[in-house]
Coordinates of C-alpha atoms in Angstrom, one line a residue:
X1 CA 11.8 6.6 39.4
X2 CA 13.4 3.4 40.1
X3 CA 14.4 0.9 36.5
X4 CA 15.4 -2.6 36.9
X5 CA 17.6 -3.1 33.3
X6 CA 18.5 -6.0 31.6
X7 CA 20.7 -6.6 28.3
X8 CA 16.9 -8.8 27.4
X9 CA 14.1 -6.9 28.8
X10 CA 13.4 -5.0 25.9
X11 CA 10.6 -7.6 25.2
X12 CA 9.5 -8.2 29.2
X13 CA 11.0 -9.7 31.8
X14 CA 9.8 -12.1 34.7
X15 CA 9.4 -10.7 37.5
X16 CA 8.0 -7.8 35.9
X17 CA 7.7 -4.5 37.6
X18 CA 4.4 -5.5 39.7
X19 CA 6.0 -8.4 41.1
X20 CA 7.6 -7.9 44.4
X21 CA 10.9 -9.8 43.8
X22 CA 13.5 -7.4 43.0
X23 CA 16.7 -5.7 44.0
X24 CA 15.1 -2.6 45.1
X25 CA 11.6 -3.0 46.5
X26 CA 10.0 -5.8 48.3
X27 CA 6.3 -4.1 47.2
X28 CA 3.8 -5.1 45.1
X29 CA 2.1 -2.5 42.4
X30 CA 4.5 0.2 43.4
X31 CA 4.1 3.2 41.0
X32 CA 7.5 5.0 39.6
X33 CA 9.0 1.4 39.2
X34 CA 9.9 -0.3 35.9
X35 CA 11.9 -3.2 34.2
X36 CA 13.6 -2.1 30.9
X37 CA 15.5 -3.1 28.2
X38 CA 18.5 -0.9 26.7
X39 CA 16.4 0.6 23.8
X40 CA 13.8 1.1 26.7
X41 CA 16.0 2.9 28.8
X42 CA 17.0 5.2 26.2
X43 CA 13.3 6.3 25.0
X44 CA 12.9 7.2 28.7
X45 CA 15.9 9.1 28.8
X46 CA 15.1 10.9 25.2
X47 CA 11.9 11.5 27.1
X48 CA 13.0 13.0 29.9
X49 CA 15.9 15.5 28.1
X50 CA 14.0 16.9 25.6
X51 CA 15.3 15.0 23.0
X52 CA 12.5 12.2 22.0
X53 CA 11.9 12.7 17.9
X54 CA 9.7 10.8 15.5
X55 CA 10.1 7.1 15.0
X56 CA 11.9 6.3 11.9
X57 CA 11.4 3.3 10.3
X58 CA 13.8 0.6 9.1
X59 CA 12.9 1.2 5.0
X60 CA 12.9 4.1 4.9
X61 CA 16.2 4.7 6.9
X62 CA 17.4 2.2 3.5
X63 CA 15.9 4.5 1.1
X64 CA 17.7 7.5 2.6
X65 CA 21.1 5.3 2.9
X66 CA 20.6 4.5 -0.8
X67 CA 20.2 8.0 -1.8
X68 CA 23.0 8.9 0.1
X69 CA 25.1 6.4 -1.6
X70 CA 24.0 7.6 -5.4
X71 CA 25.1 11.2 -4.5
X72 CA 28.6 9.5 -3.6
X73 CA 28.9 7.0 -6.2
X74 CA 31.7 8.1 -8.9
X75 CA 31.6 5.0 -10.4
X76 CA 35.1 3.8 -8.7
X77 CA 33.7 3.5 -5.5
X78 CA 34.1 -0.2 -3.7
X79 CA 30.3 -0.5 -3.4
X80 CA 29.7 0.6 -7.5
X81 CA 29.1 -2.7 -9.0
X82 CA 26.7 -3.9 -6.4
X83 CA 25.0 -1.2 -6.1
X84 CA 24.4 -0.6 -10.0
X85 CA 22.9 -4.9 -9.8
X86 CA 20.9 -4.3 -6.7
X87 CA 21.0 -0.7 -5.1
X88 CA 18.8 -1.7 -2.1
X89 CA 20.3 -4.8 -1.3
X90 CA 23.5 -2.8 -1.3
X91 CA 21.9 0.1 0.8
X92 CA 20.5 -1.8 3.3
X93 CA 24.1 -4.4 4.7
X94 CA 25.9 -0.7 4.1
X95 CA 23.8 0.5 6.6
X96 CA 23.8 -2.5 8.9
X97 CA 28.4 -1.9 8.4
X98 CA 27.9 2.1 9.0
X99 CA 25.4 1.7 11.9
X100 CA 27.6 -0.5 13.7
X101 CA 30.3 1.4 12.9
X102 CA 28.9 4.6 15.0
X103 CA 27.4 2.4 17.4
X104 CA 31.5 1.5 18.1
X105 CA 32.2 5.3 18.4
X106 CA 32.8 6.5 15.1
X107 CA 32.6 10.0 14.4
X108 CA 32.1 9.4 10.8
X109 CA 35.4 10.8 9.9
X110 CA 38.5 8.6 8.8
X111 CA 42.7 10.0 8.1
X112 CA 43.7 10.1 4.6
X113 CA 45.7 7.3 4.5
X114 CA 42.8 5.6 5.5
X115 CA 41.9 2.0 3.2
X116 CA 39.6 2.6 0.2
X117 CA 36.3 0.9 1.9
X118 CA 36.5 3.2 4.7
X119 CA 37.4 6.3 3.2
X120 CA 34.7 5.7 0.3
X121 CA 32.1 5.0 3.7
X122 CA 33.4 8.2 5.0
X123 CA 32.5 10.0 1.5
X124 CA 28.8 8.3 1.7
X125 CA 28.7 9.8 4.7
X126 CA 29.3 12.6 4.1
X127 CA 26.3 13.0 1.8
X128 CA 24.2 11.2 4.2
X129 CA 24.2 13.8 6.5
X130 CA 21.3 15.8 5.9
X131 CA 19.5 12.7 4.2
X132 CA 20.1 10.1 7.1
X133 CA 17.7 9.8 10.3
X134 CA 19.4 9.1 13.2
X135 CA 20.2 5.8 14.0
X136 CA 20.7 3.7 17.8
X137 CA 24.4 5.0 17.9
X138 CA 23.7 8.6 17.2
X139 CA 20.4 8.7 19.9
X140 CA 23.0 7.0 22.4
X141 CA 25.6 9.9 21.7
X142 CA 23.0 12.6 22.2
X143 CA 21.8 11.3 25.5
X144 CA 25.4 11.3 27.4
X145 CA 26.1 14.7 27.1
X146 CA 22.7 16.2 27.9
X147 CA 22.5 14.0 31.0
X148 CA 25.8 15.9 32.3
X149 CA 24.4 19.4 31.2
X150 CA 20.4 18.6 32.6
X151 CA 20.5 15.7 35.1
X152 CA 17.2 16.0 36.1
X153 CA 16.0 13.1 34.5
X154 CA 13.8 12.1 37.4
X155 CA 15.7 8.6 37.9
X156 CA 17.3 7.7 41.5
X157 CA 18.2 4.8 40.6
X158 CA 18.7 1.8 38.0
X159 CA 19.6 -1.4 39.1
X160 CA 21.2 -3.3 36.1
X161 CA 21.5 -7.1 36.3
X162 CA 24.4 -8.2 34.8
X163 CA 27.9 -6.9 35.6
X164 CA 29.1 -3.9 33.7
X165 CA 31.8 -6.1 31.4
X166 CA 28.7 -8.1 29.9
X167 CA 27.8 -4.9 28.4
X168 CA 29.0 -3.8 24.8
X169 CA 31.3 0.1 25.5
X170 CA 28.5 2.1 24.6
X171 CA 26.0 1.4 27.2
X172 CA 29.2 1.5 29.8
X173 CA 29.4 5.0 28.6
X174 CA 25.9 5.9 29.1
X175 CA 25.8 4.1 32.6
X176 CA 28.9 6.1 33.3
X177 CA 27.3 9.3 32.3
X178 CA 24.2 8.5 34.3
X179 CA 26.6 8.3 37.1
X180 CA 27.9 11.8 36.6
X181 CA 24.4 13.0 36.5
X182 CA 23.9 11.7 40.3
X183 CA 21.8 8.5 39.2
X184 CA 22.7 5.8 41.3
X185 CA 23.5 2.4 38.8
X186 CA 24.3 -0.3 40.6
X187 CA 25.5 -3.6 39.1
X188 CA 24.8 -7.4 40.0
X189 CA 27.7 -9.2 41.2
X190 CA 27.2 -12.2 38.9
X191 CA 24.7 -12.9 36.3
X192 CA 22.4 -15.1 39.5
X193 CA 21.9 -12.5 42.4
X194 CA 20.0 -12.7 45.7
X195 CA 17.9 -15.8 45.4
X196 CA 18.9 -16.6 42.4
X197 CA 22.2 -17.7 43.4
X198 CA 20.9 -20.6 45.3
X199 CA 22.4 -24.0 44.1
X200 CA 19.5 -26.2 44.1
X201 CA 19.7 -29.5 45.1
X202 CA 19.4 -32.7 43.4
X203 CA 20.2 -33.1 39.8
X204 CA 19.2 -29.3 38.9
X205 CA 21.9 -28.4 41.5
X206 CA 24.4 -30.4 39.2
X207 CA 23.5 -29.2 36.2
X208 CA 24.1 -25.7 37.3
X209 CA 27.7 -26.7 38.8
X210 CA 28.5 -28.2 35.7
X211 CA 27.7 -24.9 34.0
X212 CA 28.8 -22.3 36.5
X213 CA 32.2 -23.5 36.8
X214 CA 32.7 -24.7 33.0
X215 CA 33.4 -28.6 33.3
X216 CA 32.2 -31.8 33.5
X217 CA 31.2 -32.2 37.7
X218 CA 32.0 -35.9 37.7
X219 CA 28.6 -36.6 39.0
X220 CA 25.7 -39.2 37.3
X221 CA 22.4 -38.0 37.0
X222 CA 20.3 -39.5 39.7
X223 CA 17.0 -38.7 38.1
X224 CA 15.0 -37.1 41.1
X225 CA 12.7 -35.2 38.7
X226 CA 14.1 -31.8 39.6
X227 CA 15.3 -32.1 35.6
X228 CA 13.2 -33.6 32.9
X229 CA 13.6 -33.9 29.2
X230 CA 10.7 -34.8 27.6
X231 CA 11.4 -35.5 23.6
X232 CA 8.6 -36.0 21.1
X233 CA 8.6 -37.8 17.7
X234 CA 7.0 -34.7 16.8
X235 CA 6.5 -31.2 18.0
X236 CA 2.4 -32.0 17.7
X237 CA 3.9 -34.6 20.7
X238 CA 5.8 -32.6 22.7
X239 CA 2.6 -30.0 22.3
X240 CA 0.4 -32.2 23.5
X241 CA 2.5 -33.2 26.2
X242 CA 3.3 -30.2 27.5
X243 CA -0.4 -28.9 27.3
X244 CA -1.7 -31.9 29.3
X245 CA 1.3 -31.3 31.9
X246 CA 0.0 -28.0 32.2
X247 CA -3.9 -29.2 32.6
X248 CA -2.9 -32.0 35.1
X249 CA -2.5 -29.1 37.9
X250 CA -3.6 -26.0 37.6
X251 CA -3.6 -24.9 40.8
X252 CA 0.5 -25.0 40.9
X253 CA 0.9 -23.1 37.0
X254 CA 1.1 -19.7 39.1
X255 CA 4.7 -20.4 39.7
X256 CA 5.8 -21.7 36.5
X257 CA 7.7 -19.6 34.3
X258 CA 7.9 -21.0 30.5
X259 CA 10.6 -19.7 27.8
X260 CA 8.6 -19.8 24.9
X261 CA 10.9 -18.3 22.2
X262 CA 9.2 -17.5 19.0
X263 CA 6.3 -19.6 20.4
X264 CA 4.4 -22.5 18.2
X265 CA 0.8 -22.5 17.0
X266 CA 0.5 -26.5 17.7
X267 CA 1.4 -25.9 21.3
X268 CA -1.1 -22.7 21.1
X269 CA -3.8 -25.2 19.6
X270 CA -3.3 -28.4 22.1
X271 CA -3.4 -25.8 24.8
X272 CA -6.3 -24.6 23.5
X273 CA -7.8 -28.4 23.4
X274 CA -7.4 -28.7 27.1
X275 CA -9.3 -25.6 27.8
X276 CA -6.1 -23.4 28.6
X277 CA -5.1 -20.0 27.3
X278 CA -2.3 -19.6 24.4
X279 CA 0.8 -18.6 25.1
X280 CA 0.6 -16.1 21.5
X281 CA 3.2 -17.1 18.3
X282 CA 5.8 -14.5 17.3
X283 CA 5.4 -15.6 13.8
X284 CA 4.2 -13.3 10.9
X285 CA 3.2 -13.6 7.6
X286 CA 2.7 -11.4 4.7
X287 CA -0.3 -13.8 3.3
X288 CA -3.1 -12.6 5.6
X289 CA -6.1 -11.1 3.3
X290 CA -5.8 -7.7 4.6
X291 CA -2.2 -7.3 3.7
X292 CA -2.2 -8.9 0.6
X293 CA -4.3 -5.8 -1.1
X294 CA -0.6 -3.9 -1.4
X295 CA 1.5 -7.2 -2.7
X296 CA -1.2 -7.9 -5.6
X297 CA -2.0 -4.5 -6.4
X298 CA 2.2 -3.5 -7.1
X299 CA 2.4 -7.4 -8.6
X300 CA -0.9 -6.5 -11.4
X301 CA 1.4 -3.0 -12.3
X302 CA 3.5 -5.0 -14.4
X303 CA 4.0 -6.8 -18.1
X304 CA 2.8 -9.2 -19.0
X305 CA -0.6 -9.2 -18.0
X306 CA -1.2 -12.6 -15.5
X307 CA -4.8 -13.9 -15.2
X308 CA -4.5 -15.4 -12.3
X309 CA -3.0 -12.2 -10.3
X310 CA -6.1 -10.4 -11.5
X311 CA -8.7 -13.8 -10.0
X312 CA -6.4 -12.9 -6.9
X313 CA -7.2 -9.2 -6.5
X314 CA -10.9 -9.7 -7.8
X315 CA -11.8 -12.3 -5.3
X316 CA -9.7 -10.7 -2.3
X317 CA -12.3 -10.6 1.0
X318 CA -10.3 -6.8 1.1
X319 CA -11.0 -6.2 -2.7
X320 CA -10.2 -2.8 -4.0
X321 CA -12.6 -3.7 -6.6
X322 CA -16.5 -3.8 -5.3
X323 CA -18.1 -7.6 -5.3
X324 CA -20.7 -6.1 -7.4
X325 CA -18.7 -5.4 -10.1
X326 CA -15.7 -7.7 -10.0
X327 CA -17.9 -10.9 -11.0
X328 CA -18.1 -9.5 -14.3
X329 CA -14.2 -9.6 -14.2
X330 CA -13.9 -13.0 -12.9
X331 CA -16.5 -14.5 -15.9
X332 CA -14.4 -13.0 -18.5
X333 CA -11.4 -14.1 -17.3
X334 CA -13.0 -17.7 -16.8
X335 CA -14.3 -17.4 -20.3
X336 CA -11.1 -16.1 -22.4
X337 CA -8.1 -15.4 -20.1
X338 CA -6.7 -12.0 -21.3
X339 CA -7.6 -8.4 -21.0
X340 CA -8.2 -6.0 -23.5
X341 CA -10.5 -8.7 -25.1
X342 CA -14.3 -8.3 -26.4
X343 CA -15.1 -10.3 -23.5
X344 CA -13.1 -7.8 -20.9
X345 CA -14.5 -4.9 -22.7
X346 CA -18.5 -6.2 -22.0
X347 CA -17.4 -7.1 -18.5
X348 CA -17.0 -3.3 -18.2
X349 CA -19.6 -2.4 -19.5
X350 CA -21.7 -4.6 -17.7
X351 CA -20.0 -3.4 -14.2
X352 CA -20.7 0.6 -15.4
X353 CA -24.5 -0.5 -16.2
X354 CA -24.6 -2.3 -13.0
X355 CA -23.2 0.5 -11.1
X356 CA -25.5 3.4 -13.4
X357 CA -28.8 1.6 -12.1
X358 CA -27.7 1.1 -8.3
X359 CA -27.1 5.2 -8.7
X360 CA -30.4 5.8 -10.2
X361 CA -32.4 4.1 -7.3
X362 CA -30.7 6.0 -5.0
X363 CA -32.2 8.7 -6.4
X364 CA -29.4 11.2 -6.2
X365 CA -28.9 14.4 -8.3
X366 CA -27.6 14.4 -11.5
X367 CA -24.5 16.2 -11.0
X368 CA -23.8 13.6 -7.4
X369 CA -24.9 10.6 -10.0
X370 CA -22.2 11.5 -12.6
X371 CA -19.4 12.2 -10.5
X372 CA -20.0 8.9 -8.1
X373 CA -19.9 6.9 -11.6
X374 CA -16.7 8.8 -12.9
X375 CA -15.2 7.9 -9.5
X376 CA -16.2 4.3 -10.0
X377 CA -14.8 3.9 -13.3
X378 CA -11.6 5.3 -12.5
X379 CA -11.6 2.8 -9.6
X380 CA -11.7 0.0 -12.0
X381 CA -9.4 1.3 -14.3
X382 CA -6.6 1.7 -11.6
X383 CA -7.2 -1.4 -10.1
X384 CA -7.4 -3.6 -12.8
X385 CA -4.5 -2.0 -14.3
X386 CA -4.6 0.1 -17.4
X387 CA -1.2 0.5 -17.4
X388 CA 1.7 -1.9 -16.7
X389 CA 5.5 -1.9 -17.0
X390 CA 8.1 -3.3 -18.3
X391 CA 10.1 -5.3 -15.4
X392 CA 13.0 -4.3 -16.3
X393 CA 12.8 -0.8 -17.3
X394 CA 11.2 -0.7 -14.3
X395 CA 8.2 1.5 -13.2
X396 CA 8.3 5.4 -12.9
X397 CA 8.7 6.5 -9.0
X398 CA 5.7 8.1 -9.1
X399 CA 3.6 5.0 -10.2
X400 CA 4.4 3.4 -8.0
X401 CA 3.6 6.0 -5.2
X402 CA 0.5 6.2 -6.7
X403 CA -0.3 2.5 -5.7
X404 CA 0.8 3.4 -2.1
X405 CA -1.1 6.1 -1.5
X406 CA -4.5 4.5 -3.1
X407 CA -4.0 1.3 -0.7
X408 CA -3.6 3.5 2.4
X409 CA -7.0 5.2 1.2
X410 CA -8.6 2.0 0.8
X411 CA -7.3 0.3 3.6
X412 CA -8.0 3.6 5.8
X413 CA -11.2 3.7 4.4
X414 CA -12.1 0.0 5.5
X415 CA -10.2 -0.4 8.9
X416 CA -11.9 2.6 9.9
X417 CA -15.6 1.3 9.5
X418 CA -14.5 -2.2 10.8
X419 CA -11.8 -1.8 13.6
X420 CA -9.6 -4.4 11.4
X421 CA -6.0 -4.4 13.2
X422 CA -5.0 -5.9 10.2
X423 CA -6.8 -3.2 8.0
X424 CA -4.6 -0.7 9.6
X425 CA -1.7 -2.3 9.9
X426 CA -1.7 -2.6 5.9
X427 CA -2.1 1.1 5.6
X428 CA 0.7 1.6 7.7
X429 CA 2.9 -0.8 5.2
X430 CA 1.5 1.2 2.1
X431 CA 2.6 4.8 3.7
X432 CA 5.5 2.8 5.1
X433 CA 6.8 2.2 1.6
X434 CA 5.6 5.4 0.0
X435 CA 7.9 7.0 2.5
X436 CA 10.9 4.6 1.5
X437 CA 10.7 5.1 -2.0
X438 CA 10.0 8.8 -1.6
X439 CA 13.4 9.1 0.4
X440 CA 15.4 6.5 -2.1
X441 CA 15.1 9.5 -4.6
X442 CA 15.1 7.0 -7.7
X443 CA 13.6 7.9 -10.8
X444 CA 12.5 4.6 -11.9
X445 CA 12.2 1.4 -9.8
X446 CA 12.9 -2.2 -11.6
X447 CA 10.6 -4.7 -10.4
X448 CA 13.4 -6.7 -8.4
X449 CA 13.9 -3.4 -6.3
X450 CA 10.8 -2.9 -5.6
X451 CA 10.3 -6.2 -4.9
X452 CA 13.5 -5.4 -2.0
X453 CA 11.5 -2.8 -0.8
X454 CA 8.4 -4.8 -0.2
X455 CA 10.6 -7.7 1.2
X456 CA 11.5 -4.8 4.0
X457 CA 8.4 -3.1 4.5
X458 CA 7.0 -6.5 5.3
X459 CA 9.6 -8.1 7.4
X460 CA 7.8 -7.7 10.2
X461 CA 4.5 -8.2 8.8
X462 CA 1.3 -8.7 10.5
X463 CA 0.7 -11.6 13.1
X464 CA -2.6 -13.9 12.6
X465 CA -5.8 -12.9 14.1
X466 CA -6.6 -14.7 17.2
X467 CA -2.8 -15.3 17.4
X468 CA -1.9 -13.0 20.8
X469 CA -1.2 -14.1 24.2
X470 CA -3.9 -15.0 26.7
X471 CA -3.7 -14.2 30.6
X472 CA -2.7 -17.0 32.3
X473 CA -1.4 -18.3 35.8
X474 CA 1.8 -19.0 34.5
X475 CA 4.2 -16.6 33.7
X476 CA 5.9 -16.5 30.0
X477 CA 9.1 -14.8 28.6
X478 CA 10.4 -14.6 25.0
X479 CA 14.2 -15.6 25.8
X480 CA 16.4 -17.5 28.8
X481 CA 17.7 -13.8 29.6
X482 CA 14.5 -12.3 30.8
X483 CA 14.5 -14.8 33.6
X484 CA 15.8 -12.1 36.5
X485 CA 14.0 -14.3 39.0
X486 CA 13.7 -17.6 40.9
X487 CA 10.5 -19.8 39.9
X488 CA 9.1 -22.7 41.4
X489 CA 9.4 -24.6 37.7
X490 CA 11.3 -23.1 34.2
X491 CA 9.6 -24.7 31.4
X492 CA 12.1 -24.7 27.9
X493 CA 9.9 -24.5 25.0
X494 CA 12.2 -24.9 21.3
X495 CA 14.8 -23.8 23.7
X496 CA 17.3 -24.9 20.6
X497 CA 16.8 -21.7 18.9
X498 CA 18.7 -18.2 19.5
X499 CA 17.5 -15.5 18.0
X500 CA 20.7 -13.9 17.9
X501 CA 23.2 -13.9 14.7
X502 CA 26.8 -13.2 15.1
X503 CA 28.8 -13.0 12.3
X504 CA 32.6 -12.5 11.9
X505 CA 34.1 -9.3 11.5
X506 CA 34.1 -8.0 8.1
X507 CA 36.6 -5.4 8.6
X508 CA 40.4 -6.6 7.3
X509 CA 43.5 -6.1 9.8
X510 CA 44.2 -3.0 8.5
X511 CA 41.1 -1.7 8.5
X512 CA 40.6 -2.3 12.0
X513 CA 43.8 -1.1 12.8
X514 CA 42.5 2.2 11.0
X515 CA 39.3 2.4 12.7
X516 CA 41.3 1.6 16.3
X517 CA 43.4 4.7 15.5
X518 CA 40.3 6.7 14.7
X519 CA 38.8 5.4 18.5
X520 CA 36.7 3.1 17.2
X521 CA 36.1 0.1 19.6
X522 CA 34.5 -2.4 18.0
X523 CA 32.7 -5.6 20.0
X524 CA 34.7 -8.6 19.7
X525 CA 32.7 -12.0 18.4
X526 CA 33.7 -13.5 21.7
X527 CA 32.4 -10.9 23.6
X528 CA 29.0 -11.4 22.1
X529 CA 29.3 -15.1 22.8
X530 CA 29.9 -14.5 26.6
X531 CA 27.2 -12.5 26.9
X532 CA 25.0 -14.8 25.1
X533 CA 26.0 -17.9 27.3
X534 CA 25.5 -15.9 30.5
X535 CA 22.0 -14.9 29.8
X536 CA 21.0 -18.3 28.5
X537 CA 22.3 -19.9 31.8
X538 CA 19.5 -17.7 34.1
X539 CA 16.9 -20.1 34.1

């Protein structure tokens, strides 16, 4: 097997693996071939050693964090204040701090004399680990000795395209290990390799002087059209320009390449106009119907009771409530506002009778009749919630379980009649944060923490219908960096945004100097920085 890697390729890459420009194979379709990302990388070598394990999602990783930091919190600990105001805020930037901490080499151990924050982390850890799934850093450390004690992984040879310095330690290590294991890794030369390190001529050519050697070239822009920057009162502008670009010739999109970032639903919709396929939006929301049976059903668990909450989850096109029965609902709460009203109480009624005489003319059994029209009452009686909380109190663990577990049925139940991706993806979420608040261990939940939870679960939340990528001529990438190849045009769309957040170290002097003693390396700011600015000059 032959891997093309890239610091960016997790998410693609152009050329892709079918494409027959590439350090290793002039070939087209060639099987045994791939372009990969780190993270990808890893899976395949997890794969191939034996040691591939259940995915382990982000919240729930929290939860366990958090219930490894209860079992170590005496009260004095650095983290005890914040964590008693908001323990999963405070559980999940721990994690982000120990994560990256192990990712940097540490062996979760730290001397005596070691400052308060990191011997208190060193406690936490302590109890996190039999709680804790492993994270990147701990996968990373598996790999690199089983490589050296079974290196047949099946890989001759990984071509990695930018120099090994560009690389944070840990992935040196693993390319070093590889090495030991007879994998050949070579490196490019410089960030541009084979073709790509062709100046081109014209203004383009200057542009890339002026950022290949760091300073101004001295030279005017001539304005040959090898460089354009078209600007746009508007993004609905620069859309529409950019789609009618595209429209004028499409005979010449097969070698245009287009850095699409997060992407842009008005640039989807005025390609769309001009008869051309969408390039597909990154963006997510937590408002789509099918998702929004979890959010309103945890929202209607507490006190006070709120009318309009209830219209929400009665008129929901993903109801948990049948149509047939919630109109009664939505009349009394048109009429008199409230529950637990006269009004309320004949809406019920109504519903049950409804529901007794679409039994009868089915013309089932007695014993089948009765239990279907228990099953339907206690339906209504979850859903339109019989019992709520105090917010601040908070909810009992296992209420709020309960709520997870009957939105995965119902959401189960209905993605598997209709097919609904979005149906399914909602169950997922439900289990997802049944499994978070299952491993949090807490006894109670206040309604801002789970409101945290929720905020995680759904961070990632479903995309809109209709919303994906269509195939087109052209070729499209997520980031500057997954440009490996040349193009005949590059095409920057909201090339302003990086997706990338550094922030400054948040380790004092002499807790680094602590950690460096304990062979901890930890990745300079500026060392993220060069990276970044190499990749974004590919294109």
């Amino acid at each position: 097997m032959d891997i093309i890697l890239g610091v960016d390729f997790d998410t693609g890459a152009y050329p892709d693996a079918l494409s027959s420009i590439d350090a290793l194979q002039a070939q087209d379709a060639v099987s045994g071939k791939a372009v990969l990302g780190p993270t990808g990388l890893l899976s395949v070598l997890e794969t191939r050693l034996g040691l591939k394990g259940p995915k382990m999602r982000p919240a729930v990783r929290v939860g366990q964090y958090l219930d490894s930091l209860r079992a170590a919190d005496d009260g004095r600990r650095f983290y005890s204040l914040s964590f008693a105001a908001d323990a999963w805020s405070t559980a999940r930037e721990l994690l982000t701090w120990r994560d990256k901490l192990v990712m940097s080499g540490w062996d979760k151990t730290i001397p005596a004399d070691a400052p308060r924050r990191l011997a208190d982390l060193a406690a936490v850890e302590a109890e996190a680990a039999n709680r804790l799934s492993p994270g990147l850093g701990e996968r990373l450390r598996a790999v690199c000795p089983r490589l050296q004690e079974s290196p047949g992984t099946g890989i001759d040879r990984v071509f990695i395209s930018e120099p090994e310095k560009y690389w944070p330690w840990p992935w040196q290590n693993l390319f070093f290990s590889m090495a030991a294991a007879r994998i050949d890794c070579t490196f490019a030369e410089c960030v541009f390799s084979g073709a790509q390190a062709v100046r081109a001529a014209g203004d383009l050519g200057r542009l890339q002087g002026c950022l290949g050697n760091a300073r101004k070239s001295g030279q005017s822009i001539a304005g040959d059209g090898s460089l354009m920057l078209v600007v746009g009162q508007t993004e609905a502008d620069a859309a529409e320009a950019l789609a009618e670009w595209l429209a004028a010739d499409k005979a010449s999109n097969s070698g245009v390449v287009l850095v699409k970032s997060m992407g842009s639903r008005l640039l989807d919709e005025s390609l769309h106009r001009m008869g051309l396929p969408r390039l597909g939006t990154d963006s997510r929301s937590r408002w789509r119907a099918a998702l929004q049976v979890l959010l309103l059903a945890i929202e209607n668990a507490w006190r006070p009771v709120n009318p309009h909450l209830l219209l929400e989850i009665l008129t929901l096109p993903y109801s948990p409530v049948p149509r047939r029965a919630g109109w009664y609902f939505v009349q009394a709460l048109k009429d008199r506002p409230g529950i637990g009203g006269t009004s309320w109480h004949e809406a019920r009624a109504q519903a049950v009778a409804h529901e007794q005489e679409r039994l009868e003319k089915e013309a089932l059994s007695p014993q089948r009749a009765a239990k279907k029209r228990k099953a339907f009452e206690e339906n209504l009686d979850f859903w339109l919630g019989l019992e709520r909380f105090d917010p601040d109190e908070g909810m009992p663990a296992q209420a709020a379980l309960k709520i997870c577990a009957r939105v995965a049925r119902l959401v189960t139940v209905k993605g598997g009649h209709e097919g609904d991706p979005l149906l399914l993806q909602a169950m997922e979420q439900a289990m997802e944060l049944e499994a978070a608040v299952k491993a949090s261990n807490l006894e109670r939940i206040t309604r801002a923490q789970l409101n945290r939870m929720v905020d995680e679960v759904f961070q990632f939340s479903g995309a809109a219908p209709g919303s994906g990528a269509e195939a087109a001529t052209w070729h499209t990438v997520k980031t500057p960096g997954q440009v490996r190849g040349p193009a005949d045009t590059v095409i920057w769309w909201g090339f302003v945004d990086s997706p990338d957040r550094h922030t400054p170290h948040i380790w004092t002097r002499s807790e680094q100097k602590a950690l460096a003693a304990a062979g901890v390396r930890m990745e300079e700011p500026r060392e993220k920085r060069r990276r970044e600015a190499i990749l974004w000059q590919r294109p």
